[in-house]
XYZ file of C-alpha atoms in Angstrom:
324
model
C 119.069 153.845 -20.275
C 119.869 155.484 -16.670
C 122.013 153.566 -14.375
C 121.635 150.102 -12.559
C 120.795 150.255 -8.996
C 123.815 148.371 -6.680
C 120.943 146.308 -5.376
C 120.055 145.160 -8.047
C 123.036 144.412 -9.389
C 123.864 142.501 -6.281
C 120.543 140.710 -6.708
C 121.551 139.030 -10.100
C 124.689 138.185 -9.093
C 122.881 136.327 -6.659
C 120.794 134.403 -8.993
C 123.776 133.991 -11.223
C 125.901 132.662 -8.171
C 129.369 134.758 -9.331
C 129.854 138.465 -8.919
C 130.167 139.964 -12.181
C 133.775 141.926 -13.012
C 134.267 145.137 -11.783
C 134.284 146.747 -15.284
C 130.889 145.579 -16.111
C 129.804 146.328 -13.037
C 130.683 150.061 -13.399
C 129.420 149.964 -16.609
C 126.307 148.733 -15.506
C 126.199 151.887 -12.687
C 126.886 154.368 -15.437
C 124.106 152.673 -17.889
C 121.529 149.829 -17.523
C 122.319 147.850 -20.195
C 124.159 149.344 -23.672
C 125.349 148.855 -26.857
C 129.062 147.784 -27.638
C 129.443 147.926 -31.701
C 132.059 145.292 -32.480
C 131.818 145.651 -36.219
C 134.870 146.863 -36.973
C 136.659 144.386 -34.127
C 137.281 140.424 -33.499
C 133.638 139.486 -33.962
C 132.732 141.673 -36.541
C 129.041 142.294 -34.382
C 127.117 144.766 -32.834
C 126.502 143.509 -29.220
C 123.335 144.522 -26.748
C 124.955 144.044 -23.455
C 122.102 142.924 -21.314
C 120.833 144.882 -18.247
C 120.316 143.483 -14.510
C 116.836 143.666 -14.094
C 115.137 147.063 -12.419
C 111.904 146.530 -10.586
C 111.691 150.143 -9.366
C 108.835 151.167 -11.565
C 106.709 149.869 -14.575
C 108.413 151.330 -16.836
C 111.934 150.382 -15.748
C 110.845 146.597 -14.932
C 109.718 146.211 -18.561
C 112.959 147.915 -20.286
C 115.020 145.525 -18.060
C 112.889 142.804 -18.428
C 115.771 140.746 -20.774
C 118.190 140.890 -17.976
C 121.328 139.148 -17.572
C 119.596 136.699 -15.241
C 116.897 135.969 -17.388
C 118.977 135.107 -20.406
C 121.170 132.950 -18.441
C 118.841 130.764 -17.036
C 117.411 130.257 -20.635
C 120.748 129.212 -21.453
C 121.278 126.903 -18.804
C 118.113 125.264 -19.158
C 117.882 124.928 -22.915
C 121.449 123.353 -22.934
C 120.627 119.703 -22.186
C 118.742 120.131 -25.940
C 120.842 118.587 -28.781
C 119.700 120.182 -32.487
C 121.325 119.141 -35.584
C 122.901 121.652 -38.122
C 124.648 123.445 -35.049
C 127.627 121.142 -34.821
C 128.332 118.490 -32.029
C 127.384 119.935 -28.749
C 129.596 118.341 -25.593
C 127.811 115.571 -24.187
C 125.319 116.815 -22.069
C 125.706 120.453 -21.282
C 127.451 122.594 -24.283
C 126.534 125.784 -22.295
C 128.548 125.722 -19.043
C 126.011 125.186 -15.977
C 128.620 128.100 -14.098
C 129.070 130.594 -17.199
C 126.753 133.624 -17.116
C 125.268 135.167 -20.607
C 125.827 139.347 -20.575
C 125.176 140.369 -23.812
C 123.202 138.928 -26.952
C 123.815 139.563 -30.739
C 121.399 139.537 -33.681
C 119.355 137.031 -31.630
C 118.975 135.575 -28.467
C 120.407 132.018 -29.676
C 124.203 134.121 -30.203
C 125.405 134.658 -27.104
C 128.435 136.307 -24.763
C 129.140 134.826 -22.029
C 131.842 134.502 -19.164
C 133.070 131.698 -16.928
C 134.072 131.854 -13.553
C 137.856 133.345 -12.702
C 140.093 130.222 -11.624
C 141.602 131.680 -9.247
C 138.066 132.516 -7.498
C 135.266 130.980 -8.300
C 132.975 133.322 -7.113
C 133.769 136.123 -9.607
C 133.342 135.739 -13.126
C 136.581 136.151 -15.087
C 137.281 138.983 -18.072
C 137.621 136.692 -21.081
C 134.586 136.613 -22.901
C 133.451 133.210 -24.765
C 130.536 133.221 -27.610
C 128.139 130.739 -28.098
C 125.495 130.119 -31.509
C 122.414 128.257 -30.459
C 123.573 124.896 -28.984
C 127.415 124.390 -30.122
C 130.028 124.182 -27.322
C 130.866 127.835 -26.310
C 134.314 129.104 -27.861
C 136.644 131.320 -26.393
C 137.250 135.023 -27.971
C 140.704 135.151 -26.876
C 139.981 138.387 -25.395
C 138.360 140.234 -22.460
C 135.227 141.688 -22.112
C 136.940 145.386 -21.955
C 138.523 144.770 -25.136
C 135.363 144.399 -26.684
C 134.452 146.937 -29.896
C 137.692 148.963 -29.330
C 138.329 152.333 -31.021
C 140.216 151.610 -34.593
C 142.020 154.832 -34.368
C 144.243 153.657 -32.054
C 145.529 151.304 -34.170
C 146.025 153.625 -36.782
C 149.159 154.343 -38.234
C 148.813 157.425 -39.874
C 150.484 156.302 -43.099
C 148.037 157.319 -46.492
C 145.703 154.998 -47.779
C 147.070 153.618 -51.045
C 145.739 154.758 -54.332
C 143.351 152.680 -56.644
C 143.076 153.712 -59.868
C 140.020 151.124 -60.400
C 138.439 152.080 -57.532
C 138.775 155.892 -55.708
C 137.268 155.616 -52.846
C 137.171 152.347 -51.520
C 136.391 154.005 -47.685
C 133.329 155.972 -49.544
C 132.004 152.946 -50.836
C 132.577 150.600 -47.964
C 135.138 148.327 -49.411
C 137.782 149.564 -46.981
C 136.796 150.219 -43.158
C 138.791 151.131 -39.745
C 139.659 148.216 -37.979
C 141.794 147.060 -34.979
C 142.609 143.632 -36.734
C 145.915 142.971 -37.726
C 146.197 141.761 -41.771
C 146.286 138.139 -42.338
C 148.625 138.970 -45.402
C 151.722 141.393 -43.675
C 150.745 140.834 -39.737
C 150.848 144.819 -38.828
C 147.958 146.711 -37.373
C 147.452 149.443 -39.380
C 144.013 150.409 -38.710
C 142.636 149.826 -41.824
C 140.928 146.283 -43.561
C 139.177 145.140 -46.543
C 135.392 144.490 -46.307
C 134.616 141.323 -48.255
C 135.699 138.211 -48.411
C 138.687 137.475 -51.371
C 138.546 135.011 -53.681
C 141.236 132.119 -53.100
C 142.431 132.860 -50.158
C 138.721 132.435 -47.136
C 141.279 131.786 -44.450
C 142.459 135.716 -45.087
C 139.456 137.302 -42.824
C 141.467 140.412 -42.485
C 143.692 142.456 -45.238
C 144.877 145.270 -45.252
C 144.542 147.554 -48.094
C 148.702 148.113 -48.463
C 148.490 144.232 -49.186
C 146.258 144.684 -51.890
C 147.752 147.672 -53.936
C 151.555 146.480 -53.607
C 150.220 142.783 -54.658
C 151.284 140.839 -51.627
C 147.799 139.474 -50.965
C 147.698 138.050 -54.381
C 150.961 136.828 -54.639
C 149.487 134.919 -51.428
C 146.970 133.316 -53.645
C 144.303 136.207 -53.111
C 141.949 137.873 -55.967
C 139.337 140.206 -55.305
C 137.089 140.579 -58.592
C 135.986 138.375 -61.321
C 136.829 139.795 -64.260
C 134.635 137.944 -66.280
C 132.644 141.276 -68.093
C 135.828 142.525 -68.749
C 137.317 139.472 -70.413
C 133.506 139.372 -72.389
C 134.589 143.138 -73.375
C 137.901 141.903 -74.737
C 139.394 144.619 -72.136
C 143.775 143.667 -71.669
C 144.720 141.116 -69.892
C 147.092 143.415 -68.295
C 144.275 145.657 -67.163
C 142.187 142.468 -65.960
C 144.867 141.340 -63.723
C 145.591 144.828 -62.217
C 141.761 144.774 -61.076
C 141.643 141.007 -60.602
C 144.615 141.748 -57.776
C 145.195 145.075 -56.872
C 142.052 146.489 -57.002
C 139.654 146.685 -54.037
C 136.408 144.388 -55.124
C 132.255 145.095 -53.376
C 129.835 142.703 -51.864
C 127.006 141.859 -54.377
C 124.214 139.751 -53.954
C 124.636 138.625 -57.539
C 128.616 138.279 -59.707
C 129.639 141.456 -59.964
C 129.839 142.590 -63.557
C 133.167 145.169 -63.392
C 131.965 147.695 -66.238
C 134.127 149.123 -69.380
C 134.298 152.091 -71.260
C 136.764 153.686 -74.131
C 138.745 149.854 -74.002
C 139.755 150.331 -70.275
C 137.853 148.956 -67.120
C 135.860 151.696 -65.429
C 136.364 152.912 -61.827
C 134.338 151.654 -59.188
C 132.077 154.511 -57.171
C 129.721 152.199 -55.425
C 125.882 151.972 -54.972
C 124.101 154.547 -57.171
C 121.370 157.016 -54.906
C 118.601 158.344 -57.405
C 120.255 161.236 -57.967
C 123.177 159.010 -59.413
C 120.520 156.524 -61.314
C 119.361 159.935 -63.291
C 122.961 160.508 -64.288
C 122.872 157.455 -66.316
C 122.229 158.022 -69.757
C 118.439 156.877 -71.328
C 119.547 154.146 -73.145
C 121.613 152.670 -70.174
C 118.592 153.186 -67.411
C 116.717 151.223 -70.577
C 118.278 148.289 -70.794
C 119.013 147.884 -66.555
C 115.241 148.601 -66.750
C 116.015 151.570 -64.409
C 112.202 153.325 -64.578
C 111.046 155.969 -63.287
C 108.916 154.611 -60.971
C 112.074 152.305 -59.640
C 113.929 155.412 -59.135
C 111.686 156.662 -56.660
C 111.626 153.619 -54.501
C 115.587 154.344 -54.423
C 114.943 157.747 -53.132
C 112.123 156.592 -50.757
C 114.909 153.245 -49.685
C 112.488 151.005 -50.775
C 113.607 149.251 -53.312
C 114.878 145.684 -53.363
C 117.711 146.273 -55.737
C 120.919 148.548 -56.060
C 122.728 149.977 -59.203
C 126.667 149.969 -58.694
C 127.826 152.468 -60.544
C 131.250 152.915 -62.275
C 132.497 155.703 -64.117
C 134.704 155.979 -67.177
C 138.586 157.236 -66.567
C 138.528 158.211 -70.042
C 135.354 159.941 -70.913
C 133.441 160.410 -67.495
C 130.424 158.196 -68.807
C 128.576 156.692 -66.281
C 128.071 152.367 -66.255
C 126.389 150.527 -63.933
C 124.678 146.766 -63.190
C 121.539 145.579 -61.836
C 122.116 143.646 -58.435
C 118.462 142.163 -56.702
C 118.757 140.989 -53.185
């Protein structure tokens, strides 16, 4: 989208009653509202930062139509409403009648917002709050310029450790860039595990060093259930070395780590339809793989996924039937 007009931007401000920072601002100049992808940050979101509303033409008044003006005074107006499941609002108003929304998440009930600077109440300040649907806005603990920063910089350059269970946890999405520091060894390092752990909830972000040299589960973390492999009568040695050292994969269903030649398989994520063929007969047979289920794969229209594992010893390759 091309560039806010200064008029306009003045206009909002207006409506808003605080002049918006001058990095948003410029922003604003450069492009009319924008995407900020968080995903790899503090919220762990993608962001549409709202626009200031354009009334130069048709076409512009309708893509700026959900401006920052708009969305605030939805906010403001909808915050004398109490709704239960969304915690305890603050009596009366849990969405500050002075903070102004600028950007909007997977809905418009998820909101960013700021609050006026204390030093001047007529500008808004840099540290951006969040709000879901009608609980007290929270603070972010951060400004609205540190929003989605770039992971590399937080990158040490030091080598991803080595999994023998599972490759490629980057490949497969386990293991992502991230500016977070680990909730395990406290270092940015520019790297983080995707999922959840077992044991530990409170650990939001670790860091895959913590995993391979065991310090995450020496802090009470696992990150598979190794029940298939105990059903296998695979070595307890061997289910402990995946149980804690060993990357893990969201599933909609318990994941089922697979087994081949008495060892536990390595992990090499969701199967395309090109992988599903590689599975022998027998094995597409009884995951009731057909061919007809292969082609929604290729077509991404299916409403399941194969994870796939290969064997370390023979190359054979496993995999287990998650549905969403």
């Amino acid at each position: 989208m091309s560039g806010a007009r200064e008029q306009d931007i003045v206009r909002v401000e207006a409506s808003v009653g605080a002049r918006l920072p001058e990095w948003l601002r410029e922003r604003l100049l450069s492009e009319n509202g924008f995407i900020l992808d968080d995903s790899a940050g503090t919220t762990g979101r993608r962001w549409r930062m709202l626009p200031v509303r354009d009334d130069g033409d048709r076409k512009r008044m309708m893509r700026t139509a959900e401006d920052i003006a708009r969305a605030t005074a939805i906010a403001r107006a909808v915050d004398r409403v109490s709704a239960p499941g969304f915690g305890e609002p603050e009596p009366g108003r849990p969405f500050p009648s002075d903070a102004v929304v600028i950007g909007v998440g997977w809905s418009e009930v998820e909101r960013l917002a700021l609050l006026p600077d204390p030093d001047n109440r007529g500008r808004l300040g840099m540290t951006l709050y969040r709000q879901m649907q009608f609980a007290p806005i929270e603070s972010l603990g951060l400004g609205v310029d540190e929003l989605a920063p770039d992971p590399t910089t937080f990158d040490t350059g030091e080598e991803l450790p080595a999994f023998r269970y599972h490759p490629d946890p980057v490949a497969t999405g386990s293991v992502r860039r991230s500016p977070n520091a680990c909730s395990c060894c406290e270092r940015r390092r520019g790297w983080e595990y995707v999922p959840r752990p077992y044991g530990r909830a409170e650990f939001a972000h670790i860091c895959p060093w913590c995993i391979a040299d065991g310090s995450a589960a020496r802090a009470g973390a696992r990150f598979v259930d190794t029940w298939a492999l105990d059903e296998a009568g695979i070595a307890p040695d061997v289910q402990h070395d995946v149980a804690t050292r060993t990357p893990g994969f969201a599933t909609y269903q318990p994941e089922e780590w697979q087994s081949h030649c008495d060892d536990a398989a390595a992990f090499i994520g969701e199967l395309d339809a090109e992988g599903l063929r590689l599975l022998a007969p027998e094995r597409r047979d009884a995951l009731g793989v057909t061919a007809e289920a292969i082609e929604l794969v290729a077509q991404q229209q299916a409403g399941f996924a194969v994870f796939g594992f290969r064997c370390l010893h023979c190359g054979a390759v496993l995999g287990f039937l998650d549905i969403d």
